[in-house]
Short mmCIF file of C-alpha atoms in Angstrom, two decimals:
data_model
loop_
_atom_site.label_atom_id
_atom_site.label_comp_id
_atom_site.label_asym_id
_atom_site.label_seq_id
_atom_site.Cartn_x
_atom_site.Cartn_y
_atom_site.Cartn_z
CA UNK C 1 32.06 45.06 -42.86
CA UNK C 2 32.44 45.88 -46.39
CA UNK C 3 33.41 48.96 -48.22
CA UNK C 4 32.50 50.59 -51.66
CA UNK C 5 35.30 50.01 -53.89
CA UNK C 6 36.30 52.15 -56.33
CA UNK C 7 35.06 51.81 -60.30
CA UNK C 8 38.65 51.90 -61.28
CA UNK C 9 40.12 49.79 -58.11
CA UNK C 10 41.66 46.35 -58.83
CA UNK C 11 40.10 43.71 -56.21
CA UNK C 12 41.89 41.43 -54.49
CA UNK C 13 40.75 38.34 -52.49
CA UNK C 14 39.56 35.21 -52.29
CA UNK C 15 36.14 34.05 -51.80
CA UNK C 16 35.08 31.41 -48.73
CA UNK C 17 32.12 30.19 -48.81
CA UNK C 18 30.02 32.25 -51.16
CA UNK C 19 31.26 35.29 -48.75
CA UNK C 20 34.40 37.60 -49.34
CA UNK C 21 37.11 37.16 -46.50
CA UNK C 22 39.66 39.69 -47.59
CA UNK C 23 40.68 42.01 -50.32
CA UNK C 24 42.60 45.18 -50.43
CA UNK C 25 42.47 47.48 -53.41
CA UNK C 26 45.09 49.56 -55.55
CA UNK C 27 45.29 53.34 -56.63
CA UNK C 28 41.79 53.84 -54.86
CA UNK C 29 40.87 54.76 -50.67
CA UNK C 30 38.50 51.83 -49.63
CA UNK C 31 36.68 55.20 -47.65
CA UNK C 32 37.45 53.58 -44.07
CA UNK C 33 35.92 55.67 -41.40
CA UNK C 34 37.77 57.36 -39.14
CA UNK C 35 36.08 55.39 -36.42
CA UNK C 36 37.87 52.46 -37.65
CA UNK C 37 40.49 50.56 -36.12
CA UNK C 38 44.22 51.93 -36.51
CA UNK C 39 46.42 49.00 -38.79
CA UNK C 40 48.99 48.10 -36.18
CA UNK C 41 51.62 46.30 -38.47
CA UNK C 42 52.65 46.51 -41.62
CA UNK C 43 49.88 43.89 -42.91
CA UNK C 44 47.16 46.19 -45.60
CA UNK C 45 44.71 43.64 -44.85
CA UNK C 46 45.20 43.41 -40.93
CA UNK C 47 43.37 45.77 -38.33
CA UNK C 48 43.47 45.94 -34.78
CA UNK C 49 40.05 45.72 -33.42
CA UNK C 50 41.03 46.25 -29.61
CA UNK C 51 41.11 50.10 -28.39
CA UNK C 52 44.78 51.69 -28.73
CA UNK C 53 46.67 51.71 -24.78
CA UNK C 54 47.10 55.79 -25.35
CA UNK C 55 43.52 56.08 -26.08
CA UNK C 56 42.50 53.65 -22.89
CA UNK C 57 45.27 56.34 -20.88
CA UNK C 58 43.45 59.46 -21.88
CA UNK C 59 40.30 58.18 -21.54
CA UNK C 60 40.51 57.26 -17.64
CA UNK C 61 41.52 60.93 -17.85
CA UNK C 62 38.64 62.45 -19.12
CA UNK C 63 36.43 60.36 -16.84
CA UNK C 64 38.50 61.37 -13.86
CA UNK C 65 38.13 65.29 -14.77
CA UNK C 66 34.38 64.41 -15.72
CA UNK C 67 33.54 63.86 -11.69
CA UNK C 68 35.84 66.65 -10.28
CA UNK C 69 33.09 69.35 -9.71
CA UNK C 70 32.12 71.01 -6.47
CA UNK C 71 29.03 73.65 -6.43
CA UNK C 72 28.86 73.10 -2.84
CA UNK C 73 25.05 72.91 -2.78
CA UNK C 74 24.94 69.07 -1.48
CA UNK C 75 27.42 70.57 1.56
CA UNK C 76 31.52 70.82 1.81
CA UNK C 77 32.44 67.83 -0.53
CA UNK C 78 35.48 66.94 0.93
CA UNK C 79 36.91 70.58 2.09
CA UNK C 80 37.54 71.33 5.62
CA UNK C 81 39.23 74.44 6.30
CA UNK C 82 41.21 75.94 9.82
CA UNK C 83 43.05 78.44 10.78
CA UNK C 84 47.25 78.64 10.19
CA UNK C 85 48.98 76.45 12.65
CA UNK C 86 50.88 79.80 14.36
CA UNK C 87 47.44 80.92 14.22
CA UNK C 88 46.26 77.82 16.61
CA UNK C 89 49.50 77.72 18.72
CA UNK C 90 49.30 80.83 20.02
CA UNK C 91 46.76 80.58 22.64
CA UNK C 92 45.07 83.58 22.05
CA UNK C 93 40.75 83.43 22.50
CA UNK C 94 40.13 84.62 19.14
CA UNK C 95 38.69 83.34 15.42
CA UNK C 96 40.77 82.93 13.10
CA UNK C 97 39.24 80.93 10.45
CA UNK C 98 35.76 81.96 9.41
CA UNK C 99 35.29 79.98 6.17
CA UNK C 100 32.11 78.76 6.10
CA UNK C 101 29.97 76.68 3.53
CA UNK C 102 26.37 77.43 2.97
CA UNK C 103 23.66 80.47 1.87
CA UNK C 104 25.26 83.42 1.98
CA UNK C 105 22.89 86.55 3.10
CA UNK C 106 23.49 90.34 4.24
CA UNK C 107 22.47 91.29 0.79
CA UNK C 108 24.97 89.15 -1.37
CA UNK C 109 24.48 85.62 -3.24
CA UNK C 110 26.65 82.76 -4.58
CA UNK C 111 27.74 82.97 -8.30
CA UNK C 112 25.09 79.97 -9.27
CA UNK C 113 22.34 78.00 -7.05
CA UNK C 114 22.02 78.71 -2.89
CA UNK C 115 24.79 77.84 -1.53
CA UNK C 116 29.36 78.38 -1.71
CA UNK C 117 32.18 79.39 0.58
CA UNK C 118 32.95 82.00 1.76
CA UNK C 119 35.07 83.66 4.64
CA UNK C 120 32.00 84.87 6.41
CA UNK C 121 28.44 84.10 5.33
CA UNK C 122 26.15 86.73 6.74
CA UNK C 123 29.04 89.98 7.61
CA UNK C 124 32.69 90.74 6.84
CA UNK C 125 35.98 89.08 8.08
CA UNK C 126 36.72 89.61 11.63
CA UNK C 127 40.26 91.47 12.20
CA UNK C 128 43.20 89.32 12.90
CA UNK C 129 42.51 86.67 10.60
CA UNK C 130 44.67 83.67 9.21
CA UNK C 131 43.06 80.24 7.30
CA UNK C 132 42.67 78.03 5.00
CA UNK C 133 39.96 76.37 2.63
CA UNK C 134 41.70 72.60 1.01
CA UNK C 135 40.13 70.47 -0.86
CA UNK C 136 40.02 66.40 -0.40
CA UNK C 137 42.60 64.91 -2.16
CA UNK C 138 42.40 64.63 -5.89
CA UNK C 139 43.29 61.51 -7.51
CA UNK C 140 44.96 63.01 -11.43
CA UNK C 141 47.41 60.63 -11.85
CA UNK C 142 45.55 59.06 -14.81
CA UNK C 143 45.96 62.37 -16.17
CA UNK C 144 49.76 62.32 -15.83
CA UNK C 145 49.90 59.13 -17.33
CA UNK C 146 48.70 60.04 -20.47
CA UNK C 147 50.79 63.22 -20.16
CA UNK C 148 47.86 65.12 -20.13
CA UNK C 149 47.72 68.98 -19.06
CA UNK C 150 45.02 69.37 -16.72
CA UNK C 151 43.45 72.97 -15.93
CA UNK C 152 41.34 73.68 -12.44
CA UNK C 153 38.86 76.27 -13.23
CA UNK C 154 37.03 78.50 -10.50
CA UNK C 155 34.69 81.85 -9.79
CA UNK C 156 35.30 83.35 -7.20
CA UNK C 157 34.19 87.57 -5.52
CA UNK C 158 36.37 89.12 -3.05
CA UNK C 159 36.33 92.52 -1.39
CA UNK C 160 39.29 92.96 1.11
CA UNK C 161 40.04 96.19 3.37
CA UNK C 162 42.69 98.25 2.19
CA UNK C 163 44.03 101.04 3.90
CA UNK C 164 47.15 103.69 4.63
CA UNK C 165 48.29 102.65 7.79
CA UNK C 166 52.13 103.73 7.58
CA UNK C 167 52.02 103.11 3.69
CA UNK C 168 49.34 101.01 1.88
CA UNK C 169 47.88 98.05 3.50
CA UNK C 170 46.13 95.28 2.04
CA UNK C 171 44.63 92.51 3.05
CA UNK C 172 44.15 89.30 1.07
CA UNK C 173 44.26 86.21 -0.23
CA UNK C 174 46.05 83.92 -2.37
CA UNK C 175 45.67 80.17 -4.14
CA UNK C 176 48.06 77.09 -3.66
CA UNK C 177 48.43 73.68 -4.74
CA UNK C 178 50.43 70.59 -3.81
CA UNK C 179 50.93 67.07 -4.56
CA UNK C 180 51.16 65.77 -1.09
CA UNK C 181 49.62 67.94 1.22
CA UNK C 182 52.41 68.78 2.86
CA UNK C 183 54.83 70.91 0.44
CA UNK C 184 52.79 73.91 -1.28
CA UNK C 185 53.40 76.51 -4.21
CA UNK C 186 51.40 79.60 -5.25
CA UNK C 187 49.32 79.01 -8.35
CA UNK C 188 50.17 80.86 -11.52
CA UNK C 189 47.84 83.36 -11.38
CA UNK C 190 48.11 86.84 -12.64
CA UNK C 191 47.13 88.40 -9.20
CA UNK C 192 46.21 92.06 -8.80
CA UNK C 193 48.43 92.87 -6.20
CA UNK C 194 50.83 92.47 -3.44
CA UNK C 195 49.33 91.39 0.13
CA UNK C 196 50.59 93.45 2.90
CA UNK C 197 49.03 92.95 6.01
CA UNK C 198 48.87 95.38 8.81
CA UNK C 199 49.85 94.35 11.91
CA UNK C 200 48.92 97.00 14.79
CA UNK C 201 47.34 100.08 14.89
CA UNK C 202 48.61 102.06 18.02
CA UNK C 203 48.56 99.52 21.08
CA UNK C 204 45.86 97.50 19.03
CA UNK C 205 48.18 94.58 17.67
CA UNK C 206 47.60 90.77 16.12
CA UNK C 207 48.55 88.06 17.77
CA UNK C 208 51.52 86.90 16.28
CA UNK C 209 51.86 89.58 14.28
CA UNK C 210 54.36 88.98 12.18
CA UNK C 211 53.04 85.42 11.02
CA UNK C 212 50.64 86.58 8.64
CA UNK C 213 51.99 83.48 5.90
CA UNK C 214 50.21 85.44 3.24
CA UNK C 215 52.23 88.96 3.70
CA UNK C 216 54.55 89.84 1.37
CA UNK C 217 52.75 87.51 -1.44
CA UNK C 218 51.25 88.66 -4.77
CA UNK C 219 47.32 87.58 -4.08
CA UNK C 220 44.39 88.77 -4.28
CA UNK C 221 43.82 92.22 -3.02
CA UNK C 222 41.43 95.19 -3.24
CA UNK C 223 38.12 93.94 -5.12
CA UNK C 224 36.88 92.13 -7.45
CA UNK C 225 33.78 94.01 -8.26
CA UNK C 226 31.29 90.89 -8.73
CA UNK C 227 32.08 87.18 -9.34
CA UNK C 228 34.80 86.22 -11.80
CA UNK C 229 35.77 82.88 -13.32
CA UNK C 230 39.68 82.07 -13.41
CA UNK C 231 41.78 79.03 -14.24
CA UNK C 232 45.45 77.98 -14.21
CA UNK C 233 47.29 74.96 -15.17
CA UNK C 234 48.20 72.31 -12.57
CA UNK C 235 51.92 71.49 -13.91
CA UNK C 236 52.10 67.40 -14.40
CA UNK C 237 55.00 66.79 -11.96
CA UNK C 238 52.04 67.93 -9.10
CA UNK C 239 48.88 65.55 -10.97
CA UNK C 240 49.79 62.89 -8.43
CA UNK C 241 47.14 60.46 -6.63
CA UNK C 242 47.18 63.08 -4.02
CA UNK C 243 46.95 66.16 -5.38
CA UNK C 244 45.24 69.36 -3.40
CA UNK C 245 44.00 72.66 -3.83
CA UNK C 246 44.44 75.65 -0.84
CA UNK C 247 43.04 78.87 -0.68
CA UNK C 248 44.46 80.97 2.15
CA UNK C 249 43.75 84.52 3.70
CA UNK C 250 44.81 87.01 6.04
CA UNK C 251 43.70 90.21 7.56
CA UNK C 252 45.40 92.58 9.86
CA UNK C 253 44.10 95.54 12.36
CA UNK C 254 42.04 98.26 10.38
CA UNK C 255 40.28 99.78 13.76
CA UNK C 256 40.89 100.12 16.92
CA UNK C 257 38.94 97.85 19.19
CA UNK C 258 39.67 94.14 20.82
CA UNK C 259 36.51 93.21 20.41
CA UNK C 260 36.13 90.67 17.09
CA UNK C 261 32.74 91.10 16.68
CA UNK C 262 33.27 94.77 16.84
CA UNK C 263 35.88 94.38 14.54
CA UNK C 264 33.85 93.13 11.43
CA UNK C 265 32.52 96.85 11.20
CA UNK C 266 36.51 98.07 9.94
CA UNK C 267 36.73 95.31 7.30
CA UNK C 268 35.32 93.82 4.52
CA UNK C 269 32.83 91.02 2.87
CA UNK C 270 35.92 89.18 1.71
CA UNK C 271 36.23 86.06 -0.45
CA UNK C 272 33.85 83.64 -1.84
CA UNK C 273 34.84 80.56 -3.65
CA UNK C 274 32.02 78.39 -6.11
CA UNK C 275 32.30 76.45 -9.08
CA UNK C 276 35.11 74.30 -8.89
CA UNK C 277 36.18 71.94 -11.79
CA UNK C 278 39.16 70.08 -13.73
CA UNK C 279 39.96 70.07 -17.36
#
């Protein structure tokens, strides 16, 4: 490769062959791309044509992030859900968990193409509720390596009952991420709200009532009046090989009845996840 040299430069070189090996100039910019190689030493005349290890690093970073999407329209991609484990040791003949992946109907849509999440497809939540939505694990650690920070972006519409039931109740949701599947923390989120979940109305009680593992967190609560897209930053001491993403729920008793199909007429739609992404 040669370069234009400038009218004032002062060549230096040698030639080889009828052909010009090397030369460097003085007082003038030989107008080097920025495409080209980084010098590596102190040598003017010596390049290193191999890529640079940090650029390799972030690289494998940005092709990790590239393949982290989920729309959900080719099914669950990895993301099984259940209900709390108090939730499945207590015995009681009840759902739930009613995540669900597919077309959503009763009148509503996903944010983008036919088919999402959501805690019930075609009616509201059933009373009672605990469970959880996790993702596969998530390989980041290329990500961490090149000390990358690494955003997970979402949109998501929820609409959970809220009601006065011996002060303000709310049911909701919150968002939770780990590095090993086992140890969890909240995601910073600026959530609307406290979740409070009611247990009992009258004689009309949960099962395990006061195991709600959402109560008492700041989550989502009240509505969100149409989709919305979010995002928060995964910090790098959790962008391990194993990395996860939870979303978790609760509702409590807002009518009277034992009946859980009954019950869906005293709550709401509630939450509906699409979109998912790294960056």
């Amino acid at each position: 490769m040669f370069h234009r040299l400038g009218r004032n430069s002062a060549l230096l070189g040698f030639v080889l062959a009828g052909g010009l090996v090397a030369c460097a100039t003085a007082d003038e910019d030989l107008g080097i791309p920025d495409a080209f190689p980084t010098r590596t030493d102190g040598n003017a005349g010596v390049f290193d044509a191999g890529p640079r290890p940090d650029a390799n690093i972030s690289g494998a970073c940005d092709q990790a992030l590239a393949n982290l999407r989920f729309d959900f329209e080719s099914g669950a991609q990895g993301f099984v859900h259940g209900p709390m484990p108090v939730a499945v040791n207590s015995g009681a003949n009840w759902t739930f968990d009613h995540w669900e992946q597919g077309a959503v109907t009763a009148g509503r849509t996903c944010i983008s193409g036919q088919e999402c999440f959501g805690t019930n497809l075609d009616g509201n939540y059933i009373q009672c509720q605990r469970a959880y939505l996790v993702s596969p694990t998530i390989d980041l650690s290329d990500c961490a390596a090149a000390s990358r920070d690494v955003s997970f972006h979402f949109q998501h519409n929820y609409n959970f009952w809220t009601g006065n039931q011996g002060g303000q109740k709310f049911d909701g949701g919150l968002i939770e991420i780990s590095a090993d599947g086992t140890n969890w923390q909240s995601a910073t989120l600026l959530y609307p709200g406290t979740i409070a979940v009611n247990p009992n109305i009258g004689s009309f009680e949960c099962v395990e009532k006061d195991n709600f593992y959402v109560h008492g967190k700041d989550g989502y609560v009240g509505t969100s009046n149409g989709w919305l897209s979010e995002s928060f930053i995964i910090p790098q001491e959790l962008a391990s090989v194993t990395f996860q993403v939870r979303f978790v729920y609760a509702s409590g008793v807002s009518s009277e009845t034992s009946d859980q199909n009954e019950s869906m007429a005293g709550t709401k739609p509630g939450w509906f996840i699409d979109n998912l992404r790294f960056q």
